[in-house]
N, CA and C atoms as an extended XYZ file, in Angstrom:
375
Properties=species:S:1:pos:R:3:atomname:S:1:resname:S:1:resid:I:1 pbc="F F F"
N         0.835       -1.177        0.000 N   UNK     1
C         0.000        0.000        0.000 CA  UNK     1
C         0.887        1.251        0.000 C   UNK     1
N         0.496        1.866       -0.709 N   UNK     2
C         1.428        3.444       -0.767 CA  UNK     2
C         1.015        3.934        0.262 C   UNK     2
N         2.227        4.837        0.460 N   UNK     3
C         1.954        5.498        1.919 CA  UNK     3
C         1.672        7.439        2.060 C   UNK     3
N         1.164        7.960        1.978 N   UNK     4
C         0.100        9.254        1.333 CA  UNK     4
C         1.225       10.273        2.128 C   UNK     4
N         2.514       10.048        2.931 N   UNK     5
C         4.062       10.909        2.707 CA  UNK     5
C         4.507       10.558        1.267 C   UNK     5
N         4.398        9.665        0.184 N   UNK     6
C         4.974        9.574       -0.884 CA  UNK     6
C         4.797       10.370       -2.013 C   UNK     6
N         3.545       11.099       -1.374 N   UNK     7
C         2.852       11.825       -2.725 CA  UNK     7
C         3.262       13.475       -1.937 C   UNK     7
N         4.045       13.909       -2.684 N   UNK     8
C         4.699       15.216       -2.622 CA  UNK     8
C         3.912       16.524       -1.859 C   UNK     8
N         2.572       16.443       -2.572 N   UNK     9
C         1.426       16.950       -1.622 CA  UNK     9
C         0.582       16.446       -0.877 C   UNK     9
N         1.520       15.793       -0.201 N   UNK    10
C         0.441       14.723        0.806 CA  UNK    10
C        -0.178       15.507        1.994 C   UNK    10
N         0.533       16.629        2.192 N   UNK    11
C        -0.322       18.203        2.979 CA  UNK    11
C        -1.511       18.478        2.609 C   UNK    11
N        -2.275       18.190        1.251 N   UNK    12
C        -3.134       18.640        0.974 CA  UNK    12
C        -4.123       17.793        1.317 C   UNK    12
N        -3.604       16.113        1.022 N   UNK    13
C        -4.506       15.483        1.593 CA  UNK    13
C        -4.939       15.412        3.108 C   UNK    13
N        -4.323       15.866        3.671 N   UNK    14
C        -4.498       15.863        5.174 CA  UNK    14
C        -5.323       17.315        5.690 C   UNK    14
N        -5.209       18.029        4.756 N   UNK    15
C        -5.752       19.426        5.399 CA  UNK    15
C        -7.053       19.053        4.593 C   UNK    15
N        -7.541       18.000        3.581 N   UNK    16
C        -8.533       17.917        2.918 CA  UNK    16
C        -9.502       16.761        3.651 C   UNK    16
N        -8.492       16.227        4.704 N   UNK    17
C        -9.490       14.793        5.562 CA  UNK    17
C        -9.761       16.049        6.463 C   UNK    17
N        -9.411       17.391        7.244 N   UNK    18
C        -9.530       17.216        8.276 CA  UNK    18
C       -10.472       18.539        8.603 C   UNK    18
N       -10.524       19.211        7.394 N   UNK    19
C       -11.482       19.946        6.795 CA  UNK    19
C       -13.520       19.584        6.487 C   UNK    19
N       -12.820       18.688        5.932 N   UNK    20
C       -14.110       17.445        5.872 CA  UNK    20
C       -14.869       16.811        7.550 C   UNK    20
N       -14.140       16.370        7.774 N   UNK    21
C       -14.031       15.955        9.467 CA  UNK    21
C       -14.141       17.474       10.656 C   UNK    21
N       -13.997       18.370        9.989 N   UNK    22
C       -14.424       19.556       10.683 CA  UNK    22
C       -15.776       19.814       10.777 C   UNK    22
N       -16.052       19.733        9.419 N   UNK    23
C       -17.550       19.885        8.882 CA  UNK    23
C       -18.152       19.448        9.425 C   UNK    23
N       -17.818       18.312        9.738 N   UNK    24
C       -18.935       17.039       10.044 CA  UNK    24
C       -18.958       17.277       11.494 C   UNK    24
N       -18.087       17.501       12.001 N   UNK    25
C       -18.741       17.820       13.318 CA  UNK    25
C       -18.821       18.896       13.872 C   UNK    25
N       -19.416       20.480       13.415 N   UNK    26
C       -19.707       21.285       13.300 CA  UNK    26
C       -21.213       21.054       12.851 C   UNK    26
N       -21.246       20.195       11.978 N   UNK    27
C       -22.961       20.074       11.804 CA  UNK    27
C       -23.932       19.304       12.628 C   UNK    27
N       -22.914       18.114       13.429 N   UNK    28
C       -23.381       17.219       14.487 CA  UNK    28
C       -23.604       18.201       15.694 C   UNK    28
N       -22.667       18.925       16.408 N   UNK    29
C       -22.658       19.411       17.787 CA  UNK    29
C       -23.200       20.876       17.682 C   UNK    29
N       -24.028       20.966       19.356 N   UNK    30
C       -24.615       22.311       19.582 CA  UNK    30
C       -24.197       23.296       18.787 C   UNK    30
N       -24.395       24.161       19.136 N   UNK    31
C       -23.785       26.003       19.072 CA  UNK    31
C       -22.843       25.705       20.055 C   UNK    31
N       -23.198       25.521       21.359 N   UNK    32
C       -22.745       26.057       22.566 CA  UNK    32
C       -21.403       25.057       22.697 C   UNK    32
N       -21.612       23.562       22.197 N   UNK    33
C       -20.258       22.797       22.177 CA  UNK    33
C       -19.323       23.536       21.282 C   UNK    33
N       -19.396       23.653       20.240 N   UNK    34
C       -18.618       23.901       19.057 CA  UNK    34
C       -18.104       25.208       19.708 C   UNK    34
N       -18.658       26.485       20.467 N   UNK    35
C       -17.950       27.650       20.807 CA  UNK    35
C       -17.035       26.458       22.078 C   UNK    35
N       -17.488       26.289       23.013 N   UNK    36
C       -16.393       25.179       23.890 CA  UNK    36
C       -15.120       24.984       23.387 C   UNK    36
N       -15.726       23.546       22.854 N   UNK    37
C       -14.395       22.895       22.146 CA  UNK    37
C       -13.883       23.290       21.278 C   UNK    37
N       -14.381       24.018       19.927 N   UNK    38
C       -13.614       24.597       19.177 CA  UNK    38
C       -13.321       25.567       18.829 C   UNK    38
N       -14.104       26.489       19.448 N   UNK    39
C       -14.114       27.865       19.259 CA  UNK    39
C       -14.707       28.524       18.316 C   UNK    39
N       -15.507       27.554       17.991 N   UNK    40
C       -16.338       27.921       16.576 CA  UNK    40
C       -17.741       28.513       16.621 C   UNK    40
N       -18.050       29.819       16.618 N   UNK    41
C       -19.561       30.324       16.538 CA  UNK    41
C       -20.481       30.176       15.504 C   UNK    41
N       -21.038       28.684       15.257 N   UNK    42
C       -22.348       28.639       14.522 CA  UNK    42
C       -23.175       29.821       14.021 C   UNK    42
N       -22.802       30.475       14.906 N   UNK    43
C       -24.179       31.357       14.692 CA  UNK    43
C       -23.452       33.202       13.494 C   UNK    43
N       -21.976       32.669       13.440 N   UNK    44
C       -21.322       33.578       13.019 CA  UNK    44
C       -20.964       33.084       11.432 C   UNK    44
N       -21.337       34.293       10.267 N   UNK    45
C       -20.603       33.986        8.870 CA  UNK    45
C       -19.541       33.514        8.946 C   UNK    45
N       -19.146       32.645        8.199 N   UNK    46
C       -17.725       31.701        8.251 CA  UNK    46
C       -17.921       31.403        7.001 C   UNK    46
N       -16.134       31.261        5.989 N   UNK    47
C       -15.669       31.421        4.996 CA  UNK    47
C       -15.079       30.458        4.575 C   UNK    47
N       -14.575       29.912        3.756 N   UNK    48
C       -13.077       28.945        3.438 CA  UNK    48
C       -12.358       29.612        3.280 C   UNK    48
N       -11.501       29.049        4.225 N   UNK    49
C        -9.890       29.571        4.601 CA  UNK    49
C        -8.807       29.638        3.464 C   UNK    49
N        -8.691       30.983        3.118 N   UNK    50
C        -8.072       30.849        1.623 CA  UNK    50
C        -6.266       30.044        1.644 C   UNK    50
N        -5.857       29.933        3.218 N   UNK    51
C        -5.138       29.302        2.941 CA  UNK    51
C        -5.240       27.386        2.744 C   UNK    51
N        -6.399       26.970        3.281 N   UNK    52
C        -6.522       26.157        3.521 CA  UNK    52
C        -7.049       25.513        2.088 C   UNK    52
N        -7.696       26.695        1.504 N   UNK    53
C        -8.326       26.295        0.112 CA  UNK    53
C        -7.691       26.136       -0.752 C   UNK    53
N        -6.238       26.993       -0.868 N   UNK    54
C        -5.073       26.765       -1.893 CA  UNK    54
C        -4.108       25.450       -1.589 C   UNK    54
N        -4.104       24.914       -0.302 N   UNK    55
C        -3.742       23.726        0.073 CA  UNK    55
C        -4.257       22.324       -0.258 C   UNK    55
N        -5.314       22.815       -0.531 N   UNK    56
C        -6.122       21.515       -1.093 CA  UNK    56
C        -6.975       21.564       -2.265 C   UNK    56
N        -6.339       22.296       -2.705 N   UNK    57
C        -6.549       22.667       -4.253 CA  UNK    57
C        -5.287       21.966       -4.840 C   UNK    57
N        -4.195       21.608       -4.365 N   UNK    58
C        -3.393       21.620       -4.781 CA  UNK    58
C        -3.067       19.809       -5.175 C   UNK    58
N        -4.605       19.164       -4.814 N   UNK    59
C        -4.340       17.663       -4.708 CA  UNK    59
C        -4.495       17.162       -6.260 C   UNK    59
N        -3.706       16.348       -6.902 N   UNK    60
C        -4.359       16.317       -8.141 CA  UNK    60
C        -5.404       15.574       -9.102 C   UNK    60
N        -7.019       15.129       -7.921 N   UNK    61
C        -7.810       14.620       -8.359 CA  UNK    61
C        -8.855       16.101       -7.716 C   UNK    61
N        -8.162       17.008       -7.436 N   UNK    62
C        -9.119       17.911       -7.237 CA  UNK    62
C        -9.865       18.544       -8.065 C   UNK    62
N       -11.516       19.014       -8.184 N   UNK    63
C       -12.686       19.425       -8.351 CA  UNK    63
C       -13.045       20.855       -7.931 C   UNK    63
N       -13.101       21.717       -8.518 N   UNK    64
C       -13.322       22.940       -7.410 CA  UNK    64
C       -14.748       22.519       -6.820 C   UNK    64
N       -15.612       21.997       -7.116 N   UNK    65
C       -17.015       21.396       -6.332 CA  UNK    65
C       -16.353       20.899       -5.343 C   UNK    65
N       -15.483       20.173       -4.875 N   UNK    66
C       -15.076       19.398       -3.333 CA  UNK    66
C       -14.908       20.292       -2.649 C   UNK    66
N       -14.823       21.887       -2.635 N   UNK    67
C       -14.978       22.420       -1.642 CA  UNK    67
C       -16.047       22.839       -0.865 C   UNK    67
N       -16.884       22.707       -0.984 N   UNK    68
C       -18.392       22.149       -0.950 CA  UNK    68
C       -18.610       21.760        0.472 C   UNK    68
N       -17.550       20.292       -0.100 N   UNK    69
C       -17.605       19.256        1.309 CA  UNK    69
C       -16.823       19.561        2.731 C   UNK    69
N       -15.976       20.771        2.510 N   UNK    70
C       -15.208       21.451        3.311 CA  UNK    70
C       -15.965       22.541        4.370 C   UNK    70
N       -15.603       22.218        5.633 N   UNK    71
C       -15.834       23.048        6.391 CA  UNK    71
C       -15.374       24.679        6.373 C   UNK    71
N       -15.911       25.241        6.576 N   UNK    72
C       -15.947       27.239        6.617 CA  UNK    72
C       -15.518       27.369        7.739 C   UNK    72
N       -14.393       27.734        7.652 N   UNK    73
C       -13.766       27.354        9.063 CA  UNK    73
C       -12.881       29.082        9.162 C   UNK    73
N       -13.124       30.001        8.306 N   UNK    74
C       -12.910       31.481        8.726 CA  UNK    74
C       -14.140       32.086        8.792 C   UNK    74
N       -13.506       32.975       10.362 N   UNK    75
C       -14.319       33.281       10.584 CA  UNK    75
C       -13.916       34.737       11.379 C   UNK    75
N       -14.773       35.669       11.543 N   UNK    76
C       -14.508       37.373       12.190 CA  UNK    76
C       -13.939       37.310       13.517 C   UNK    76
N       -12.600       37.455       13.808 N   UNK    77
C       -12.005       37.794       15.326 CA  UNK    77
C       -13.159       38.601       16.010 C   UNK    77
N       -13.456       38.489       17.492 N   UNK    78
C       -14.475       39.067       17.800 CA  UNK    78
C       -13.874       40.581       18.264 C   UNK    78
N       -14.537       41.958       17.954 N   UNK    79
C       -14.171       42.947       17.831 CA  UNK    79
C       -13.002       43.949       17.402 C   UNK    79
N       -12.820       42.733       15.777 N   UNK    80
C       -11.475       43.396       14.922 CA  UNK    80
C       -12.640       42.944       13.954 C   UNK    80
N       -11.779       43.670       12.149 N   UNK    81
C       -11.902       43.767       11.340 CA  UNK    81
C       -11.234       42.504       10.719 C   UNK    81
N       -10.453       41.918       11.419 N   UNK    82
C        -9.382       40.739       10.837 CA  UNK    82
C        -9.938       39.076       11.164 C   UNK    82
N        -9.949       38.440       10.221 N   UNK    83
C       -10.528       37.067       10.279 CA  UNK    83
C        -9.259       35.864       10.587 C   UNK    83
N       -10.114       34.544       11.066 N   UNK    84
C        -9.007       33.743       11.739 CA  UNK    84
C        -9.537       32.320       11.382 C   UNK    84
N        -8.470       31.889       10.806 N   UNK    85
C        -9.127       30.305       10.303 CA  UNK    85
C        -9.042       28.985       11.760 C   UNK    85
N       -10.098       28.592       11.853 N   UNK    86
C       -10.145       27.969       12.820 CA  UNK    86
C        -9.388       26.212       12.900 C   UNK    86
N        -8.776       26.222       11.810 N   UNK    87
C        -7.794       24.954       11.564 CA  UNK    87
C        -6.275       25.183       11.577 C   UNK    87
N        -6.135       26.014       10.952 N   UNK    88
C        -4.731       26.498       10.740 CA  UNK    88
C        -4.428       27.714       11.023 C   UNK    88
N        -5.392       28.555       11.524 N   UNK    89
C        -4.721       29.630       12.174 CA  UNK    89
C        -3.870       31.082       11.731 C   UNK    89
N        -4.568       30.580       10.517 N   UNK    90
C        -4.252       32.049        9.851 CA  UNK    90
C        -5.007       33.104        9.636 C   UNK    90
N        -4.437       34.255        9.706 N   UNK    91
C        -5.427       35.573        9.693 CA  UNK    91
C        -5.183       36.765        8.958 C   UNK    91
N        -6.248       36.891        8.180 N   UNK    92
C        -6.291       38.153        7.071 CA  UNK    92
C        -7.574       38.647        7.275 C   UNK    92
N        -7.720       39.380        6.333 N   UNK    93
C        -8.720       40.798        6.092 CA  UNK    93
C        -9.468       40.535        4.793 C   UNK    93
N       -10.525       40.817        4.618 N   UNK    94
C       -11.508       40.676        3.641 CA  UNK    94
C       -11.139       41.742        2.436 C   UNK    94
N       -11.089       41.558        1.345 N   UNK    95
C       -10.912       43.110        0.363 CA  UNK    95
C       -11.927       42.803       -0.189 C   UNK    95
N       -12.574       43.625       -0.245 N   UNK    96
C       -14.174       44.008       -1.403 CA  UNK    96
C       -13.226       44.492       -2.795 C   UNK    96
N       -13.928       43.359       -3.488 N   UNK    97
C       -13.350       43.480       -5.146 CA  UNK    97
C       -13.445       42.609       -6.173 C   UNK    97
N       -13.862       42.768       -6.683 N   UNK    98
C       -14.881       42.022       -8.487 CA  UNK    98
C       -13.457       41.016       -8.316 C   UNK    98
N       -13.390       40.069       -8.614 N   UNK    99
C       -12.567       39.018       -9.493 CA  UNK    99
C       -12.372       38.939      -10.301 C   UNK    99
N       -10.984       38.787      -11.322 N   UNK   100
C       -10.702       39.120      -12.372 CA  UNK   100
C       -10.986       37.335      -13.291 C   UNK   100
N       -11.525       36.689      -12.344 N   UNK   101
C       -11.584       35.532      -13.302 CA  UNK   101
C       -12.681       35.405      -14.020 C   UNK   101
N       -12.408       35.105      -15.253 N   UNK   102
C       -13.978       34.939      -16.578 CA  UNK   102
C       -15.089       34.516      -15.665 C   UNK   102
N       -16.231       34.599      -15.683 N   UNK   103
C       -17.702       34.390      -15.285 CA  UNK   103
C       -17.594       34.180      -13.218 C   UNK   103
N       -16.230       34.202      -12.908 N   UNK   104
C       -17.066       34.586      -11.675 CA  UNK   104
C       -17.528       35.964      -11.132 C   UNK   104
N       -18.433       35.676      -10.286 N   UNK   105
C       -18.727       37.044       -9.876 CA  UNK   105
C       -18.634       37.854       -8.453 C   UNK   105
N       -17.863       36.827       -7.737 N   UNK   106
C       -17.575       37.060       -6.461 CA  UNK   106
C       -16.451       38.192       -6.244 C   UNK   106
N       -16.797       38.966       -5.033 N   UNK   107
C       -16.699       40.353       -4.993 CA  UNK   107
C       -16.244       40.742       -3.660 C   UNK   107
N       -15.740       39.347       -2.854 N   UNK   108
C       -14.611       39.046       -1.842 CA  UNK   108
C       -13.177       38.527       -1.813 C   UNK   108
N       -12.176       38.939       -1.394 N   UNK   109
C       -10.664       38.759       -1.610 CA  UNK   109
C       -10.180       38.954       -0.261 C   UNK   109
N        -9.342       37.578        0.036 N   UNK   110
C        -7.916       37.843        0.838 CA  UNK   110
C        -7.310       38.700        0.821 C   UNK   110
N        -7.280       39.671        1.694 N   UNK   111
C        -6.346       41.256        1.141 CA  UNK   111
C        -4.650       40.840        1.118 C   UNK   111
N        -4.651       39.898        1.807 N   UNK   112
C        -3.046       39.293        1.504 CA  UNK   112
C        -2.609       38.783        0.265 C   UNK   112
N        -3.485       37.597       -0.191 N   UNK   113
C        -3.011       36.314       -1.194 CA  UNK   113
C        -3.538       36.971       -2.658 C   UNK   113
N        -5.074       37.709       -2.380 N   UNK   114
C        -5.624       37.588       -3.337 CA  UNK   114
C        -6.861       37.055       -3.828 C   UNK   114
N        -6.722       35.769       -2.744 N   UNK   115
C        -7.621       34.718       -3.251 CA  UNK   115
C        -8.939       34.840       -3.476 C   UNK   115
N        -9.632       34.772       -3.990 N   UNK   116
C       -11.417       34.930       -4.215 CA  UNK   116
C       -12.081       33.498       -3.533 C   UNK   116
N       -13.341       34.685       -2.886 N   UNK   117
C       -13.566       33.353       -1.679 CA  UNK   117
C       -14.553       33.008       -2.660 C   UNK   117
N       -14.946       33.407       -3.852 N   UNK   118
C       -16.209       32.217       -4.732 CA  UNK   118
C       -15.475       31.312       -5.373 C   UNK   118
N       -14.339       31.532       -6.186 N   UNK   119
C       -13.911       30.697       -7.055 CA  UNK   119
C       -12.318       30.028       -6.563 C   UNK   119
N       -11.931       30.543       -5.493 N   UNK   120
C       -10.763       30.344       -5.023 CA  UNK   120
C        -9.369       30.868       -6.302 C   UNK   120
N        -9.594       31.214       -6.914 N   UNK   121
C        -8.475       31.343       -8.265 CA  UNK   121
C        -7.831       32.977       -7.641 C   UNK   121
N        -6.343       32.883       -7.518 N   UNK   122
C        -5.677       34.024       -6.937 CA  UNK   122
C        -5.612       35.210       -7.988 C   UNK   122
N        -6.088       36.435       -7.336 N   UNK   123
C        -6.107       37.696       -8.721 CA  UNK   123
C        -4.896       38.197       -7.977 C   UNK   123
N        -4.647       39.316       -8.989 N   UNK   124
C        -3.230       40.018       -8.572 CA  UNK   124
C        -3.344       41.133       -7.684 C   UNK   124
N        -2.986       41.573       -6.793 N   UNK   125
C        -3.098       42.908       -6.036 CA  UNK   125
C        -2.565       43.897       -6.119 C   UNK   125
């Protein structure tokens, strides 16, 4: 059996089981567990983590539909402007701005990377 360190981006697969496995139990447990144990507010807009999304984008049977199956796991620091991914722990800022990619129309950006939170495809800044 191959062993999923052999495959060069085997990071992606792991941030793509555990993403999935986030989800899933984010949709199983309370409000009130999920703020507990994970720190996660149900009740708060939450995003895909553009780093997390370029990580597992990067697998090569990937679909942009499989992000779908991925947990929204950014989400608004409470009383900042700055967002915080609740897996990996990274934190940026929202930029309001059209996407330069053909037919999407999403009109949110990573003010760091770039990334467009509809289509995930990085525009230039």
């Amino acid at each position: 059996m191959k062993s999923i360190q052999s495959d060069e981006n085997y990071e992606s697969h792991i941030i793509n089981s555990l993403l999935i496995d986030y989800r899933l139990t984010i949709d199983v447990l309370p409000p009130a567990a999920c703020k507990k144990y994970l720190d996660y507010d149900k009740k708060s807009r939450s995003y895909h983590c553009p780093r997390c999304a370029n990580i597992v984008s990067r697998m090569d049977f990937w679909d942009d539909e499989f992000i779908h199956h991925c947990a929204k796991t950014y989400q608004r620091l409470t009383d900042s402007d700055e967002y915080s991914c609740k897996l990996c722990s990274y934190q940026g800022k929202l930029l309001e701005r059209s996407c330069e990619e053909l037919g999407c129309e999403g009109k949110l950006q990573d003010s760091e990377s770039g990334i467009c939170f509809s289509c995930f495809v990085e525009n230039a800044l």
